Coordinates of C-alpha atoms in Angstrom, one line a residue:
M1 CA 21.4 31.4 31.2
R2 CA 23.2 34.4 33.1
L3 CA 26.7 35.2 32.3
R4 CA 27.4 34.7 36.2
A5 CA 26.8 30.9 35.6
L6 CA 29.8 30.6 33.1
L7 CA 32.1 31.5 36.0
D8 CA 30.7 28.8 38.3
T9 CA 31.6 26.0 35.8
E10 CA 35.2 25.3 36.3
A11 CA 35.8 23.2 33.2
L12 CA 35.1 26.3 31.1
G13 CA 38.3 28.0 32.4
L14 CA 37.0 31.4 32.2
R15 CA 38.6 34.3 34.3
L16 CA 36.4 37.7 34.4
L17 CA 38.7 40.7 33.5
G18 CA 35.9 43.3 33.8
G19 CA 32.2 43.8 33.9
E20 CA 31.6 42.4 37.1
D21 CA 28.3 44.7 37.4
E22 CA 26.9 43.3 34.4
L23 CA 27.1 39.4 35.1
D24 CA 23.2 39.1 35.3
R25 CA 22.9 39.7 31.6
S26 CA 21.1 36.6 29.6
V27 CA 22.9 34.6 27.2
R28 CA 20.9 33.3 24.4
G29 CA 23.4 31.8 22.2
V30 CA 27.1 31.9 21.1
M31 CA 29.1 33.5 18.1
T32 CA 32.8 32.7 17.6
T33 CA 34.4 35.3 15.2
D34 CA 37.6 37.1 13.9
L35 CA 35.9 39.5 11.6
R36 CA 36.6 43.2 12.4
D37 CA 32.9 43.8 11.9
P38 CA 30.5 41.0 12.7
S39 CA 27.7 43.0 13.2
R40 CA 25.7 41.4 10.2
Y41 CA 25.8 38.3 12.1
L42 CA 24.7 39.4 15.4
S43 CA 21.3 39.7 16.9
G44 CA 21.8 40.6 20.5
G45 CA 22.2 38.2 23.6
E46 CA 25.3 36.3 22.2
L47 CA 28.4 35.5 24.2
V48 CA 31.0 36.5 21.4
L49 CA 34.4 34.2 21.5
T50 CA 37.3 35.6 19.3
G51 CA 40.8 34.6 18.9
L52 CA 41.8 38.1 18.6
A53 CA 43.0 37.8 14.9
W54 CA 41.2 41.0 13.7
R55 CA 43.5 42.9 16.1
K56 CA 46.5 44.3 14.4
D57 CA 47.4 46.9 16.7
A58 CA 45.6 48.9 19.5
S59 CA 43.8 51.2 17.2
D60 CA 41.8 48.1 16.1
T61 CA 40.1 47.7 19.4
E62 CA 37.9 50.3 20.3
P63 CA 35.9 50.0 16.8
F64 CA 35.6 46.2 17.3
V65 CA 34.4 46.5 20.9
R66 CA 32.0 49.5 20.1
I67 CA 30.2 47.5 17.4
L68 CA 29.7 44.7 19.9
A69 CA 28.0 46.8 22.4
N70 CA 25.9 48.6 20.0
A71 CA 24.7 45.2 18.8
G72 CA 23.7 44.2 22.4
V73 CA 26.0 41.0 22.8
A74 CA 25.9 39.9 26.3
G75 CA 29.6 39.5 26.8
L76 CA 33.2 38.9 25.1
G77 CA 35.3 35.8 25.6
A78 CA 39.0 36.4 24.3
G79 CA 41.3 33.7 23.8
E80 CA 44.7 33.5 25.1
A81 CA 46.4 30.8 22.9
E82 CA 47.3 33.5 20.1
L83 CA 48.6 36.5 22.3
G84 CA 49.0 35.0 25.5
A85 CA 47.7 37.7 27.7
V86 CA 44.9 39.5 26.7
P87 CA 45.7 43.0 25.6
D88 CA 45.2 46.0 28.1
D89 CA 43.7 48.1 25.4
L90 CA 41.1 45.4 24.9
V91 CA 40.3 45.5 28.7
E92 CA 40.0 49.3 28.9
A93 CA 37.7 49.4 25.7
C94 CA 35.4 46.9 27.3
L95 CA 35.3 48.8 30.7
R96 CA 34.3 51.9 29.0
H97 CA 31.3 50.2 26.9
R98 CA 30.3 48.4 29.9
L99 CA 30.9 45.0 28.2
P100 CA 32.0 42.0 30.4
L101 CA 35.2 40.5 29.4
F102 CA 36.5 36.9 30.0
A103 CA 39.8 35.5 29.4
V104 CA 39.6 32.0 27.9
D105 CA 42.5 29.7 29.0
E106 CA 44.6 28.2 26.1
T107 CA 43.9 24.7 27.1
V108 CA 40.0 25.1 26.6
A109 CA 38.4 25.0 23.3
F110 CA 36.0 27.3 22.0
A111 CA 33.7 24.2 20.8
T112 CA 33.7 23.4 24.6
I113 CA 32.2 26.6 25.7
T114 CA 29.8 26.5 22.8
E115 CA 28.3 23.1 23.7
H116 CA 28.0 23.8 27.2
V117 CA 26.1 27.2 26.5
V118 CA 23.8 25.6 23.9
R119 CA 22.9 22.9 25.9
Q120 CA 22.1 25.0 29.0
V121 CA 20.0 27.5 26.9
S122 CA 18.3 24.7 25.1
G123 CA 17.3 23.5 28.4
E124 CA 15.8 26.6 29.8
R125 CA 14.0 27.1 26.8
A126 CA 12.3 23.9 27.0
G127 CA 11.5 24.8 30.6
D128 CA 10.0 28.2 29.6
L129 CA 8.0 26.5 26.7
A130 CA 6.8 23.7 28.9
A131 CA 5.5 26.7 31.0
V132 CA 3.8 28.3 28.2
V133 CA 2.3 25.2 26.9
D134 CA 0.9 24.5 30.5
R135 CA -0.7 28.3 30.4
H136 CA -2.0 27.8 27.1
R137 CA -3.5 24.3 28.1
R138 CA -5.3 25.9 30.8
L139 CA -6.7 28.7 28.7
M140 CA -7.8 26.3 26.2
T141 CA -9.5 24.1 28.7
S142 CA -11.5 27.1 30.2
G143 CA -12.4 29.0 26.9
P144 CA -11.4 29.8 23.5
A145 CA -7.5 30.3 23.2
G146 CA -7.3 32.6 20.1
G147 CA -5.1 30.9 17.5
G148 CA -5.5 27.3 18.5
P149 CA -2.5 24.8 18.1
E150 CA -0.7 27.1 15.7
V151 CA 0.2 29.0 18.9
V152 CA 2.2 26.3 20.4
L153 CA 3.8 24.9 17.1
D154 CA 4.9 28.4 16.3
L155 CA 6.8 28.2 19.9
L156 CA 8.2 24.7 19.1
T157 CA 9.6 26.5 16.0
S158 CA 11.0 29.4 17.7
D159 CA 12.1 28.3 20.9
L160 CA 13.2 24.5 20.2
D161 CA 14.0 24.7 16.5
L162 CA 11.3 22.0 16.2
H163 CA 9.0 21.9 13.1
A164 CA 5.9 20.3 13.6
W165 CA 2.3 19.8 12.0
V166 CA -0.9 18.4 13.2
L167 CA -2.4 15.8 10.6
S168 CA -5.7 13.8 10.2
P169 CA -5.6 10.0 9.9
T170 CA -5.5 10.5 6.4
G171 CA -2.5 13.1 6.4
R172 CA -4.7 16.2 5.8
Q173 CA -3.0 19.2 7.3
I174 CA -5.0 20.6 10.2
A175 CA -2.3 22.9 11.7
G176 CA 1.3 23.6 11.3
A177 CA 4.2 26.2 11.7
G178 CA 6.2 27.7 8.7
E179 CA 5.9 25.8 5.4
P180 CA 3.1 23.3 4.8
L181 CA 3.8 19.5 4.7
P182 CA 3.7 18.4 1.2
P183 CA 0.6 16.4 0.7
R184 CA 2.4 13.3 -0.3
T185 CA 4.5 13.4 2.7
G186 CA 1.5 13.9 5.1
A187 CA -0.2 10.9 3.6
E188 CA 2.8 8.6 3.5
L189 CA 3.4 10.1 7.6
A190 CA -0.2 9.3 8.3
G191 CA 0.1 5.5 7.0
R192 CA 3.0 4.7 8.7
H193 CA 1.4 6.1 12.1
L194 CA -1.9 4.1 11.4
A195 CA 0.1 1.0 10.7
A196 CA 2.3 1.5 14.0
T197 CA -0.8 2.3 16.2
R198 CA -2.9 -0.8 14.9
T199 CA -0.1 -2.9 16.8
G200 CA -0.7 -1.3 20.1
R201 CA 2.8 0.0 20.6
P202 CA 2.9 3.5 22.4
G203 CA 4.3 6.5 20.6
P204 CA 6.1 8.4 19.3
Y205 CA 7.1 6.2 16.1
R206 CA 9.9 6.8 14.0
A207 CA 9.4 7.5 10.3
E208 CA 11.8 8.3 7.7
V209 CA 10.4 10.0 4.4
D210 CA 12.8 11.5 1.6
D211 CA 15.6 11.1 3.8
T212 CA 14.1 13.2 6.5
A213 CA 13.4 11.5 10.1
Y214 CA 10.1 12.3 11.8
S215 CA 8.5 11.2 15.1
L216 CA 4.9 10.7 15.2
F217 CA 3.1 11.2 18.3
P218 CA -0.8 10.1 18.7
I219 CA -3.1 12.8 19.7
R220 CA -5.7 10.9 21.8
N221 CA -9.2 11.9 21.8
T222 CA -10.1 12.7 25.5
G223 CA -13.8 12.3 24.6
R224 CA -14.7 15.4 26.2
G225 CA -16.4 16.6 23.1
T226 CA -18.6 13.5 22.8
P227 CA -21.2 11.7 24.8
P228 CA -19.4 9.3 27.3
A229 CA -18.6 5.8 25.3
P230 CA -16.8 2.8 26.5
A231 CA -13.0 2.7 25.9
P232 CA -12.8 2.2 22.0
D233 CA -11.1 -0.7 20.4
V234 CA -7.7 0.3 19.0
R235 CA -9.0 -1.0 15.4
E236 CA -11.5 1.8 15.8
S237 CA -9.7 4.4 17.7
V238 CA -6.7 4.3 15.1
L239 CA -9.0 5.5 12.3
S240 CA -10.3 8.6 13.8
E241 CA -7.2 10.1 16.0
W242 CA -5.0 13.0 14.8
L243 CA -1.0 12.9 15.2
L244 CA 1.7 15.2 15.6
A245 CA 4.3 14.7 13.1
V246 CA 7.7 16.4 14.4
A247 CA 10.6 16.7 11.7
A248 CA 13.0 15.3 14.3
D249 CA 14.4 11.9 15.9
A250 CA 13.0 11.6 19.3
G251 CA 15.1 8.2 20.0
D252 CA 17.7 10.4 21.7
W253 CA 15.6 13.2 23.3
P254 CA 15.8 13.5 27.4
A255 CA 12.7 12.6 29.2
A256 CA 11.8 16.2 29.8
R257 CA 11.6 17.1 26.2
L258 CA 9.3 13.9 25.5
D259 CA 7.1 15.0 28.5
L260 CA 6.8 18.5 26.8
L261 CA 5.8 16.9 23.6
Q262 CA 3.3 14.6 25.3
G263 CA 1.9 18.0 27.0
V264 CA 1.5 19.6 23.2
T265 CA -0.5 16.6 22.1
Q266 CA -2.8 16.8 25.3
L267 CA -3.3 20.7 24.3
I268 CA -4.0 19.8 20.7
A269 CA -6.6 17.0 22.0
V270 CA -8.5 19.7 23.5
E271 CA -8.8 21.7 20.2
R272 CA -10.0 18.2 18.8
D273 CA -12.7 18.0 21.5
R274 CA -14.0 21.5 20.6
R275 CA -14.0 20.6 17.0
D276 CA -16.2 17.6 17.8
A277 CA -18.5 19.4 20.0
A278 CA -19.1 22.0 17.2
R279 CA -19.7 19.1 14.8
A280 CA -22.3 18.0 17.2
V281 CA -25.3 20.0 15.5
R282 CA -24.6 19.0 12.2
R283 CA -24.3 15.0 13.1
R284 CA -27.8 15.7 15.0
L285 CA -29.4 17.4 11.9
A286 CA -28.2 14.3 9.7
Q287 CA -29.7 11.9 12.0
E288 CA -33.0 13.5 12.3
V289 CA -33.3 13.9 8.4
L290 CA -32.2 10.4 8.2
E291 CA -34.7 9.0 10.7
L292 CA -37.4 10.8 8.7
V293 CA -36.2 9.3 5.6
Q294 CA -36.2 5.7 6.7
T295 CA -39.6 6.1 8.7
G296 CA -41.4 6.8 5.5
A297 CA -42.1 10.6 6.6
A298 CA -44.1 12.7 4.1
P299 CA -41.9 14.7 1.9
A300 CA -43.1 17.9 3.2
E301 CA -41.9 17.2 6.8
I302 CA -38.5 16.0 5.4
A303 CA -38.3 19.4 3.4
A304 CA -38.9 21.5 6.3
R305 CA -36.2 19.9 8.2
L306 CA -34.0 20.1 5.0
R307 CA -34.8 24.0 5.3
V308 CA -33.3 24.1 8.8
A309 CA -30.2 22.2 7.8
A310 CA -29.4 24.2 4.7
P311 CA -28.1 27.5 6.4
V312 CA -26.1 25.5 9.0
L313 CA -24.3 23.6 6.4
L314 CA -24.2 26.1 3.6
P315 CA -24.4 29.5 5.4
G316 CA -25.1 32.6 2.9
V317 CA -26.6 30.6 0.2
G318 CA -30.2 31.8 -0.4
A319 CA -31.3 29.2 -3.0
A320 CA -32.2 25.6 -1.8
P321 CA -29.5 23.3 -2.4
H322 CA -29.0 19.8 -4.1
W323 CA -28.2 17.0 -1.8
Q324 CA -26.2 13.8 -2.3
V325 CA -25.9 11.1 -0.1
V326 CA -22.9 9.2 0.8
V327 CA -22.8 5.5 2.7
A328 CA -19.9 4.0 4.5
R329 CA -19.3 1.0 6.4
V330 CA -16.3 -0.4 8.3
E331 CA -16.2 -4.3 8.5
W332 CA -13.8 -6.3 10.5
P333 CA -13.1 -10.0 10.6
A334 CA -15.1 -12.0 13.1
D335 CA -12.9 -12.5 16.5
S336 CA -14.4 -14.7 19.3
T337 CA -11.7 -13.5 21.5
R338 CA -12.7 -9.8 21.9
A339 CA -15.8 -7.7 21.4
E340 CA -16.3 -6.5 17.9
P341 CA -15.6 -2.4 17.6
A342 CA -18.5 -0.1 16.9
G343 CA -18.3 0.1 13.2
G344 CA -20.6 2.8 12.8
R345 CA -18.5 5.3 14.7
A346 CA -15.7 4.3 13.0
A347 CA -17.2 4.9 9.7
Q348 CA -18.9 8.2 10.8
A349 CA -15.1 9.5 11.7
L350 CA -13.8 8.5 8.6
L351 CA -16.4 9.9 6.3
E352 CA -16.3 13.1 8.0
E353 CA -12.7 13.2 7.1
I354 CA -13.0 12.0 3.7
L355 CA -15.5 14.3 2.6
V356 CA -13.3 17.2 3.6
D357 CA -11.5 18.6 0.2
P358 CA -7.9 17.5 0.7
A359 CA -6.8 21.0 -0.4
V360 CA -8.3 22.8 2.5
T361 CA -6.5 22.8 5.7
G362 CA -7.7 23.6 9.3
P363 CA -9.5 21.7 11.7
D364 CA -12.8 23.9 10.7
S365 CA -12.7 22.9 7.2
A366 CA -15.7 20.6 7.4
D367 CA -18.8 22.6 8.0
R368 CA -20.5 21.2 5.0
I369 CA -20.5 17.9 6.2
A370 CA -23.2 16.4 8.2
V371 CA -22.8 12.6 9.2
A372 CA -25.1 10.1 11.2
H373 CA -24.4 6.5 12.0
T374 CA -26.9 3.8 12.9
G375 CA -25.5 0.3 13.4
D376 CA -22.4 -0.5 11.5
E377 CA -23.2 2.0 9.0
A378 CA -22.3 5.9 8.3
I379 CA -24.6 8.3 6.3
A380 CA -23.4 11.7 5.3
L381 CA -26.1 14.3 3.8
V382 CA -23.9 16.5 1.6
P383 CA -25.6 19.7 0.5
L384 CA -24.5 21.0 -3.0
T385 CA -24.9 24.6 -4.4
A386 CA -28.2 25.1 -6.2
L387 CA -28.3 25.0 -9.9
P388 CA -29.3 28.3 -11.9
A389 CA -32.6 29.2 -11.7
P390 CA -34.9 31.0 -14.4
D391 CA -34.2 34.7 -14.9
A392 CA -37.0 37.4 -14.1
E393 CA -38.1 37.0 -17.7
G394 CA -39.0 33.5 -17.0
E395 CA -36.1 32.5 -19.5
D396 CA -33.8 30.0 -17.9
A397 CA -30.2 30.8 -18.0
P398 CA -27.8 29.2 -20.4
V399 CA -27.3 25.8 -19.6
E400 CA -23.4 24.9 -19.0
S401 CA -21.7 21.7 -20.2
G402 CA -21.9 18.8 -17.9
T403 CA -24.1 17.0 -16.1
P404 CA -26.4 18.6 -13.5
E405 CA -24.8 17.2 -10.6
Q406 CA -21.3 18.1 -11.9
R407 CA -22.6 21.9 -12.5
A408 CA -23.6 21.8 -8.7
G409 CA -20.2 20.4 -7.8
A410 CA -21.1 16.8 -6.9
L411 CA -19.0 14.3 -5.4
H412 CA -17.4 11.5 -7.2
A413 CA -16.7 7.8 -5.7
D414 CA -13.3 7.4 -7.2
A415 CA -12.2 11.2 -6.5
L416 CA -13.0 10.8 -2.8
L417 CA -10.6 8.3 -2.1
D418 CA -7.7 9.3 -4.4
S419 CA -6.0 10.9 -1.7
V420 CA -6.9 8.7 1.2
R421 CA -6.7 5.2 -0.2
A422 CA -3.2 4.6 0.6
P423 CA -2.9 5.7 4.5
L424 CA -6.5 4.2 5.2
S425 CA -5.3 0.8 3.7
A426 CA -2.2 0.8 6.0
G427 CA -4.6 1.6 9.0
L428 CA -6.9 -1.2 8.0
A429 CA -4.4 -3.6 6.6
D430 CA -5.9 -7.1 6.3
E431 CA -8.0 -6.9 9.4
G432 CA -10.7 -4.5 8.0
R433 CA -12.3 -2.9 4.9
L434 CA -13.9 0.2 4.2
T435 CA -16.6 0.5 1.6
L436 CA -18.3 3.6 0.2
G437 CA -21.3 4.3 -1.8
V438 CA -22.3 7.8 -3.5
S439 CA -25.4 8.6 -4.9
A440 CA -26.7 10.9 -7.7
A441 CA -27.6 14.4 -6.7
V442 CA -31.3 15.0 -5.9
H443 CA -33.0 18.5 -5.8
S444 CA -36.0 18.0 -3.4
A445 CA -37.1 15.9 -0.3
E446 CA -38.8 13.4 -2.6
G447 CA -35.7 12.2 -4.1
L448 CA -33.7 11.4 -0.5
R449 CA -35.1 8.1 -0.3
G450 CA -34.2 6.9 -3.5
A451 CA -30.7 8.4 -3.1
L452 CA -30.5 6.8 0.2
E453 CA -31.2 3.3 -1.4
E454 CA -29.0 4.2 -4.3
A455 CA -26.0 4.9 -2.3
R456 CA -26.6 1.8 -0.3
H457 CA -26.7 -0.2 -3.3
A458 CA -23.7 1.4 -4.8
R459 CA -21.7 0.5 -1.1
R460 CA -22.6 -3.3 -2.0
V461 CA -21.2 -3.1 -5.4
A462 CA -18.0 -2.0 -3.8
A463 CA -18.1 -4.5 -1.2
A464 CA -18.0 -6.9 -4.0
R465 CA -14.5 -5.8 -5.4
P466 CA -11.1 -6.6 -3.8
G467 CA -9.2 -4.3 -1.6
A468 CA -9.1 -2.7 1.7
V469 CA -10.6 0.5 0.8
C470 CA -13.3 0.5 -2.0
A471 CA -16.0 2.6 -3.4
A472 CA -18.7 3.0 -6.1
G473 CA -21.1 5.6 -7.3
H474 CA -24.2 6.0 -9.1
H475 CA -22.9 5.7 -12.5
E476 CA -21.7 2.2 -12.1
L477 CA -25.3 1.0 -11.5
A478 CA -25.5 0.4 -15.1
S479 CA -29.2 0.3 -16.9
H480 CA -29.1 -3.2 -17.5
V481 CA -28.4 -4.0 -13.8
L482 CA -31.9 -2.5 -13.2
L483 CA -33.6 -5.4 -14.8
L484 CA -32.1 -7.6 -12.2
P485 CA -34.9 -8.5 -9.4
F486 CA -32.9 -7.9 -6.4
V487 CA -32.6 -4.0 -7.1
P488 CA -34.9 -2.1 -4.8
D489 CA -37.7 -0.1 -6.5
D490 CA -36.4 3.1 -5.0
V491 CA -33.2 2.6 -7.0
R492 CA -35.2 2.0 -10.4
R493 CA -37.3 5.0 -9.3
A494 CA -33.9 7.3 -8.7
F495 CA -32.7 5.9 -11.9
T496 CA -35.5 7.3 -13.8
A497 CA -36.0 10.6 -11.8
R498 CA -32.1 11.4 -12.6
L499 CA -32.7 10.9 -16.4
L500 CA -36.3 12.3 -16.8
D501 CA -36.7 15.2 -14.0
P502 CA -34.6 17.8 -15.6
L503 CA -36.5 17.4 -18.8
R504 CA -40.0 17.4 -17.0
D505 CA -38.8 20.7 -15.1
Y506 CA -37.7 22.4 -18.3
D507 CA -41.3 21.2 -20.1
R508 CA -42.9 22.6 -17.1
R509 CA -41.6 25.9 -17.3
H510 CA -41.1 26.4 -21.3
R511 CA -43.8 23.7 -22.8
A512 CA -40.7 22.7 -24.8
E513 CA -42.1 19.2 -25.2
L514 CA -38.5 17.5 -24.6
I515 CA -40.2 14.5 -23.2
E516 CA -42.4 14.2 -26.4
T517 CA -39.3 15.0 -28.5
L518 CA -37.3 12.3 -26.8
E519 CA -39.8 9.6 -27.2
A520 CA -40.4 10.4 -30.9
F521 CA -36.6 10.3 -31.7
L522 CA -36.0 6.8 -30.0
D523 CA -39.1 5.6 -31.7
C524 CA -37.7 6.8 -35.1
D525 CA -34.3 5.1 -34.3
G526 CA -32.6 8.4 -34.1
S527 CA -33.3 9.3 -37.8
W528 CA -33.5 13.0 -37.8
T529 CA -35.6 13.4 -41.1
R530 CA -38.3 10.9 -40.1
C531 CA -38.6 12.2 -36.5
A532 CA -38.7 15.9 -37.8
A533 CA -41.6 14.8 -40.1
R534 CA -43.4 12.9 -37.3
L535 CA -43.4 16.0 -35.0
H536 CA -44.1 18.6 -37.9
L537 CA -40.9 20.4 -37.0
H538 CA -37.8 21.8 -39.0
V539 CA -34.9 19.5 -38.8
N540 CA -32.8 22.4 -37.3
T541 CA -35.4 23.1 -34.6
L542 CA -35.4 19.1 -33.8
R543 CA -31.4 19.4 -33.3
Y544 CA -31.9 22.4 -31.2
R545 CA -34.5 20.2 -28.9
V546 CA -32.0 17.1 -28.9
G547 CA -29.1 19.4 -27.9
R548 CA -31.1 20.8 -25.1
I549 CA -32.1 17.0 -23.8
E550 CA -28.4 16.4 -23.9
Q551 CA -27.3 19.4 -22.0
L552 CA -29.8 18.9 -19.4
T553 CA -29.1 15.3 -18.9
G554 CA -25.1 15.1 -19.6
R555 CA -26.1 12.3 -22.1
D556 CA -25.2 11.6 -25.7
L557 CA -28.0 10.7 -27.7
S558 CA -25.8 9.3 -30.5
R559 CA -24.5 6.6 -28.2
L560 CA -26.5 3.2 -28.0
E561 CA -25.9 3.0 -24.3
D562 CA -27.4 6.5 -23.8
K563 CA -30.5 5.7 -26.0
L564 CA -31.0 2.4 -24.2
D565 CA -30.8 4.3 -20.6
F566 CA -33.5 6.7 -22.1
F567 CA -35.4 3.8 -23.6
L568 CA -35.5 2.1 -20.2
A569 CA -36.2 5.2 -18.1
L570 CA -39.4 6.2 -20.4
R571 CA -40.6 2.6 -20.0
M572 CA -40.2 2.6 -16.2
S573 CA -41.8 6.1 -15.5

């Protein structure tokens, strides 16, 4: 606001004593002080109000006014309650330094002036910010906007003192200004938002976490980043939309400020559409690979498609990666009064979010993820970094501890849901279920069909458990389960390959006879002396070979369960 506007408000009781030519100065705030030197608290543009308690005699006036002028304040208001009329020496000093001076009537409280100025400045800033948001929206709609949603969130903080964050449906921070939101708080807010949105109430929604009030604004997907589709059922859209969390209670906001925040959500929705459009390439790659696997295409054809996908999903990685398959399904209870939502699309959006590392922020943190959907099922093709290859001398690199898939950074079912179970359970409530199955890692196109069936079978195991959000991994397909007649042949083959392929590959490169050693060790009931005698080996050599078997497979041949798994794998191979 301008200084001139203060004189037009009779309720403020201000009289101009000097500086008429400077009344077009902008006022950005108010400061009340009786310090001799308030410079450390001034940043420029303030209307300074003082009761003149700093003035002992006329010699104090010049230094005080000089400090204000050098700090760039907009004007000075001197109260008449203490000294009566404003001293002439103050009027003269302000004229010398071209500092506008007002007399404040003794009947007017400084708080009244402060409240009026703050209200006017805040309203003008909101109007300025609205113009910036509108300009930024046009920029983002027509092309890349340089900075994305963080730019507008920064403006909310700097101009309106509003701290805000963009969150995914699981509470992962996608964008924010200033301090990041604690993960636990983000998950709690996402759960509250999902629960409120599921009821169909319009936002914003109020939530309180750790004695802090938040307002939650839905960010509706405009659909510009995806092919046209019917308007989604709320049960589907609730699981895929972002939200804007603002650390403030919007319940008493004026309509203009609410409209401004709605404009911010529309702006962020454009960024969401951009992200979805960029993800379309990865979705298409996953769909093509999935179709080849399900139609029984030749491994060479699948391998060729994987070679195309690998650079897109893992840019800069020269070696062919390992792959893992994750299957997800969202199911809703039958309702004859309305059409069932497309569970496959909802599962696809959820799976894309679940597979993102929760410690990673930003809208582009899901570049490794390719998810297709078919019917009510979503299927993710997840690349893993390749395991160490033999060196130039033909010797293998030292074997690290853990299973091969652990060393490749494989996904584990329980860990996937640790950080998202609570918010997703709130979104599904008792109206739906999410079940997830995770395969073992495979290193070739030949293993993908088995991995897909293994992930599907693991998902069926998860579906047999209680709870709104459940997952199961290939480790839970115990060896004795494989004896049951309903287990698909592909799952049996995947189990066998997972245990024996690392040993076969090692034998092929080094002629180490690990498979023969394993069979003899099991036939001798784990007796070191009898097995060494049968193979004509020194016991230390046998111990080295068994140690290598355990390192390559992540199993322990002193455990009965692992011995049984190896026995079954050898018999089924």
